[in-house]
XYZ file of N, CA and C in Angstrom:
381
model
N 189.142 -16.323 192.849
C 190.171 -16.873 193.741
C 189.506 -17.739 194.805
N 189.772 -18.892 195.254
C 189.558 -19.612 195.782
C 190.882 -19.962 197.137
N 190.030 -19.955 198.427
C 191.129 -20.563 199.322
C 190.767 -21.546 200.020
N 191.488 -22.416 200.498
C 190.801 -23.742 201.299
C 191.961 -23.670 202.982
N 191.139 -24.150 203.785
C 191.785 -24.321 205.143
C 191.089 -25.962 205.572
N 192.225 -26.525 205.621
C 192.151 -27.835 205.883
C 192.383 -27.677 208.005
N 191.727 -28.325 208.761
C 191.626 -28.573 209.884
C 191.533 -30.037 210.142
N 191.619 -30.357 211.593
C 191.324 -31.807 211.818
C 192.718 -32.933 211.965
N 193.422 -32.870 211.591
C 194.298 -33.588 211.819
C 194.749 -34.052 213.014
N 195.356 -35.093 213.504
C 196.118 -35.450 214.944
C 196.885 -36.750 214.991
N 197.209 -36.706 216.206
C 197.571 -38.161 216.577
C 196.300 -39.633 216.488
N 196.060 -40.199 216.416
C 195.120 -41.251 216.748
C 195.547 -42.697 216.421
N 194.756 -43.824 217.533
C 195.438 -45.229 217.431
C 194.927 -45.613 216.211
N 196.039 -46.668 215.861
C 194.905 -47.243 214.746
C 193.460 -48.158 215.016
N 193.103 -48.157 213.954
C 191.856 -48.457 214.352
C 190.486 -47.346 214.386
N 190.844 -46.307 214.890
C 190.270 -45.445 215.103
C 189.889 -44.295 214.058
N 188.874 -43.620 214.517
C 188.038 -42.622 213.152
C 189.344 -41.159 213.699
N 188.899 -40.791 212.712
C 189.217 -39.286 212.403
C 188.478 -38.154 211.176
N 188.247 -37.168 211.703
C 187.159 -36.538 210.664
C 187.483 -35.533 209.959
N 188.586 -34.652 209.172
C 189.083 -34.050 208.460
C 188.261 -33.018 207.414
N 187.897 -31.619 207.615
C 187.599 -30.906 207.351
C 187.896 -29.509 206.421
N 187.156 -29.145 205.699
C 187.958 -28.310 204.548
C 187.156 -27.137 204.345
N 187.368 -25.823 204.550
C 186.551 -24.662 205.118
C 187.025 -23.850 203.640
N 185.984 -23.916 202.611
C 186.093 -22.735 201.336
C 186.018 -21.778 201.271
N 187.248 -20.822 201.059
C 186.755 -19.411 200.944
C 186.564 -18.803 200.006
N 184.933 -18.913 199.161
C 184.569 -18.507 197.814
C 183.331 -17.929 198.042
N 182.736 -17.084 196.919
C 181.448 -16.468 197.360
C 180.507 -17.575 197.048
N 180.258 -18.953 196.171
C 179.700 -20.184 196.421
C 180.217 -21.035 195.756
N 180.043 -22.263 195.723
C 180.916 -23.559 195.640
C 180.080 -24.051 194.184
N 179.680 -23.303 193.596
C 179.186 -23.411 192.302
C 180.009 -23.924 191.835
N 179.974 -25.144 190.601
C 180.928 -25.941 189.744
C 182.701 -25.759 190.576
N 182.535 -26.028 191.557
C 183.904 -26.283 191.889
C 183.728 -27.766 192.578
N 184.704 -28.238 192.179
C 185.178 -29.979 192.503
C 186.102 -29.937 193.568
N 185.723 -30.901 194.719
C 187.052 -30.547 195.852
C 187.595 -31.478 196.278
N 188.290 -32.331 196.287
C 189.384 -33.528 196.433
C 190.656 -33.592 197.758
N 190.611 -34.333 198.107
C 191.654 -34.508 199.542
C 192.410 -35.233 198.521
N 193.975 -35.114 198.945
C 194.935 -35.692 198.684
C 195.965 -35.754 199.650
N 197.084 -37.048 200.033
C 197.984 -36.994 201.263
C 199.359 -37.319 200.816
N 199.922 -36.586 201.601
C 201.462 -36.783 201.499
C 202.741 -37.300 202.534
N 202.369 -39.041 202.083
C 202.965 -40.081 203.326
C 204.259 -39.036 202.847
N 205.008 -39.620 204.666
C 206.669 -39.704 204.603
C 207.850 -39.812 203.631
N 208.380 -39.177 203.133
C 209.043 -39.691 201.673
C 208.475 -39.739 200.467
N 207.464 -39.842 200.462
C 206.491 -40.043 199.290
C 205.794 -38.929 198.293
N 205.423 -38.964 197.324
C 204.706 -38.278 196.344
C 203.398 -38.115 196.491
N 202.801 -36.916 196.714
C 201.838 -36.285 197.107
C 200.716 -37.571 196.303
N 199.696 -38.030 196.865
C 198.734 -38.863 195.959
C 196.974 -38.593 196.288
N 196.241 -39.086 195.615
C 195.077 -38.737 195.593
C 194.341 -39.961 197.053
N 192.885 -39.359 197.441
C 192.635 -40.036 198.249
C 191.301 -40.224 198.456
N 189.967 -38.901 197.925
C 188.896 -38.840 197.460
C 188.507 -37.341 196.539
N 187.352 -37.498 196.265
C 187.112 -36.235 195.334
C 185.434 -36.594 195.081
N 185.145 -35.367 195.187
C 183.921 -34.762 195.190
C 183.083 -33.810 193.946
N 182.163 -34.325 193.432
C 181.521 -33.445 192.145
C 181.084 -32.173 192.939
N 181.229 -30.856 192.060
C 180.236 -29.914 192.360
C 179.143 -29.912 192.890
N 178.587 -30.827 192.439
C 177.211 -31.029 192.178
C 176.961 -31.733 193.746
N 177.678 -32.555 194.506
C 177.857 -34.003 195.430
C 177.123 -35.136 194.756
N 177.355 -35.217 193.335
C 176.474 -36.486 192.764
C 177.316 -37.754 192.666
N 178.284 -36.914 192.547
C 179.767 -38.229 192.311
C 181.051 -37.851 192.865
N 180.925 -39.308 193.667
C 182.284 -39.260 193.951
C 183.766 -39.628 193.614
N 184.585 -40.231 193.815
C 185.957 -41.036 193.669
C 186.750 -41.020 194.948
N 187.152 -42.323 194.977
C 188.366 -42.742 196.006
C 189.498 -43.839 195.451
N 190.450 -43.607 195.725
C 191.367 -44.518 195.904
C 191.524 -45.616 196.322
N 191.863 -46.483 195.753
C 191.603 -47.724 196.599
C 191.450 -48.262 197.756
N 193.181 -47.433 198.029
C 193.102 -47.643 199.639
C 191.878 -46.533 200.701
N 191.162 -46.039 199.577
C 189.692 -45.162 200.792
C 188.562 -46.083 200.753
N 188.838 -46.997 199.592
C 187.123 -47.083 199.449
C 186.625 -48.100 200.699
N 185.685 -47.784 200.749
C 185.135 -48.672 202.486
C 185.446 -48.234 203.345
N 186.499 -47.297 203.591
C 187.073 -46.681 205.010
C 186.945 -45.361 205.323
N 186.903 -44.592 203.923
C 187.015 -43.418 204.613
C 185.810 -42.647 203.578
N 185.120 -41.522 203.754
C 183.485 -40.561 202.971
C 183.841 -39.717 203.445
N 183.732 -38.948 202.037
C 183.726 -37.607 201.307
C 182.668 -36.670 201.502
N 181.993 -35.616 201.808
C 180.927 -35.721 201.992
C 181.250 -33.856 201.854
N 179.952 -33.125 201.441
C 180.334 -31.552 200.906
C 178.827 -30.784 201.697
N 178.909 -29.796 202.658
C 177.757 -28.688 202.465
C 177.847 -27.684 201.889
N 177.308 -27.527 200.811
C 177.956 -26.324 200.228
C 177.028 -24.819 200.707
N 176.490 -25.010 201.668
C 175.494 -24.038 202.268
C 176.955 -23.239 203.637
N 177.540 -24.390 203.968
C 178.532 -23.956 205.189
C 179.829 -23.883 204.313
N 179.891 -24.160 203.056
C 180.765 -24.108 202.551
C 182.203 -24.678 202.630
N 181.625 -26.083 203.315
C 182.813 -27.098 203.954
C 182.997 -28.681 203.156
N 183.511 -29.077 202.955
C 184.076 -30.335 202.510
C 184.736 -31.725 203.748
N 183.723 -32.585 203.330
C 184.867 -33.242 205.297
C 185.519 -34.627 204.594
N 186.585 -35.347 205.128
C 186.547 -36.331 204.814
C 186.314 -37.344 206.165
N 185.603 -38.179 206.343
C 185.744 -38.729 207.068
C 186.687 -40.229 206.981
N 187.309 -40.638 207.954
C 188.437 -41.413 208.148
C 188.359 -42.610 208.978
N 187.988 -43.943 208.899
C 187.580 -44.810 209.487
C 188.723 -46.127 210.049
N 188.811 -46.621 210.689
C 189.943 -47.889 210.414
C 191.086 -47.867 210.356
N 191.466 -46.652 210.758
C 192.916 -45.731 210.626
C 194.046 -47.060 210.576
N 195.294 -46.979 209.996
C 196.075 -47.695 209.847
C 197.696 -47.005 209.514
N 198.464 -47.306 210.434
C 199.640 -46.640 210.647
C 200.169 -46.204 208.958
N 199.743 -46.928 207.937
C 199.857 -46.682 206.521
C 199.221 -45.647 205.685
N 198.147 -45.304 206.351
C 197.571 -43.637 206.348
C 198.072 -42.413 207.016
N 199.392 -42.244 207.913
C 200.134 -41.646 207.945
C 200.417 -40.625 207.013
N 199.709 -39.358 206.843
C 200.799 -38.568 205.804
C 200.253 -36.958 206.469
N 200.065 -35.959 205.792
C 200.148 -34.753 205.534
C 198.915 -34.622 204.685
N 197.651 -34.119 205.042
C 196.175 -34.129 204.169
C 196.546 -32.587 203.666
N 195.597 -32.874 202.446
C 195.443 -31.644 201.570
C 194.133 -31.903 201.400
N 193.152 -30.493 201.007
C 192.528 -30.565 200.731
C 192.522 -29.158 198.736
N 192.124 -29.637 197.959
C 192.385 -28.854 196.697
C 190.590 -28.350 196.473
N 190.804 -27.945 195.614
C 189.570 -27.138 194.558
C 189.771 -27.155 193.200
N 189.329 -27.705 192.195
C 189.528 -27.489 190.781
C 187.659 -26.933 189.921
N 188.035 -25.169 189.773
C 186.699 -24.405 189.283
C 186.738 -24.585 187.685
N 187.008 -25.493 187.185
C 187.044 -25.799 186.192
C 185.372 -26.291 185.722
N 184.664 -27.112 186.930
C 183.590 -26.847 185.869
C 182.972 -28.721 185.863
N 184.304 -29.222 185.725
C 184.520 -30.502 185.540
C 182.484 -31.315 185.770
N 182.800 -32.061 184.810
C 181.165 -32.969 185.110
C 181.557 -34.091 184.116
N 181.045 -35.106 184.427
C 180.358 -35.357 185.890
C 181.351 -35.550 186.881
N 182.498 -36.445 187.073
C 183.131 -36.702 187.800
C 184.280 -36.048 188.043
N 184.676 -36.008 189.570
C 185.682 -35.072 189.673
C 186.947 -35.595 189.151
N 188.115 -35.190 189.516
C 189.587 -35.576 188.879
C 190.315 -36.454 189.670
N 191.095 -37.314 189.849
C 191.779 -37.902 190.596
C 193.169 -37.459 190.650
N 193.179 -37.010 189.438
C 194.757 -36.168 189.275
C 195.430 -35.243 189.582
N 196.013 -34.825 190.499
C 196.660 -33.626 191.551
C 196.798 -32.420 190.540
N 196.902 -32.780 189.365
C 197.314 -31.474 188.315
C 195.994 -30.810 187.551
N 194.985 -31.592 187.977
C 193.573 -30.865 187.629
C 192.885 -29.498 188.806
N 194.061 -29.634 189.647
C 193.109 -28.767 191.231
C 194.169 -27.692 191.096
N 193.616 -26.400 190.863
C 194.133 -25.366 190.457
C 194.844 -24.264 192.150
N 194.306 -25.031 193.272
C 194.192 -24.054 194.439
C 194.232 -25.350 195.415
N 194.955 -24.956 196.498
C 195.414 -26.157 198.007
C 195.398 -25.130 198.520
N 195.131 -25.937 199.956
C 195.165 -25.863 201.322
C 196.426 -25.919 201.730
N 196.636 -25.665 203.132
C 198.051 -25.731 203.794
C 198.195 -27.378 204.206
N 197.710 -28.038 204.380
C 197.460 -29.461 204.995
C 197.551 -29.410 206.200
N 197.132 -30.630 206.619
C 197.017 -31.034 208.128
C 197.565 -32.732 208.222
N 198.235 -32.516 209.456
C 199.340 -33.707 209.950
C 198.155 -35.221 210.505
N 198.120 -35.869 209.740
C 197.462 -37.042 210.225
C 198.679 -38.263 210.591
N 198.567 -38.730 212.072
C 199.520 -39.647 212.465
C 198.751 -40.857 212.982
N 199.015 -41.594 212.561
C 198.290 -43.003 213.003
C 199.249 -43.693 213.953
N 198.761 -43.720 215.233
C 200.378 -44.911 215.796
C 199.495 -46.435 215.927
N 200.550 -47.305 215.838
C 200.174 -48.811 216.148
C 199.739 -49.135 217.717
């Protein structure tokens, strides 16, 4: 069993960083893959980065790549995303998932591969 606690969320201007954090509760992060995903206003939960077991490989979404890193200790047993350039269009509800599947090399982009979520955390970007 695997649990995740997503922290970090807030208000912030755009423009501005934000650093989003994901606290595992497993006895070690052996072959588990861990992926943020957000859920704008109205919208369908979507992917946003993802992380190998291993931290050899990553994936982002389009709208992450250049702005926002993924980054895993698996000694503290934390996952962060970091958030750069904020833009009132990054607005949503962060998740952070786990899929112990094993997966190699690359993690999943697909919300239906992560077997275990977090509660999320409220990210608000104002203009």
């Amino acid at each position: 069993q695997v649990q995740l606690q997503a922290s970090g969320g807030g208000l912030v201007q755009a423009g501005g960083p934000l650093r989003l954090s994901c606290a595992v509760s497993r006895r070690t992060l052996d072959f588990l893959s861990v992926g943020w995903f957000r859920e704008p206003p109205g919208r369908d939960r979507e992917f946003v980065a993802a992380i190998s077991w291993s931290a050899d490989s990553t994936q982002y979404a389009g709208f992450a790549k250049g702005r926002f890193a993924i980054s895993r200790d698996n000694a503290q047993k934390t996952v962060s995303l970091q958030m750069n350039s904020l833009i009132p269009e990054d607005t949503a509800v962060y998740y952070c998932a786990a899929d112990d599947s094993g997966r190699f090399p690359y993690p999943s982009a697909s919300k239906y591969s992560y077997q275990y979520w977090g509660q999320g955390t409220q990210v608000t970007v104002s203009s």
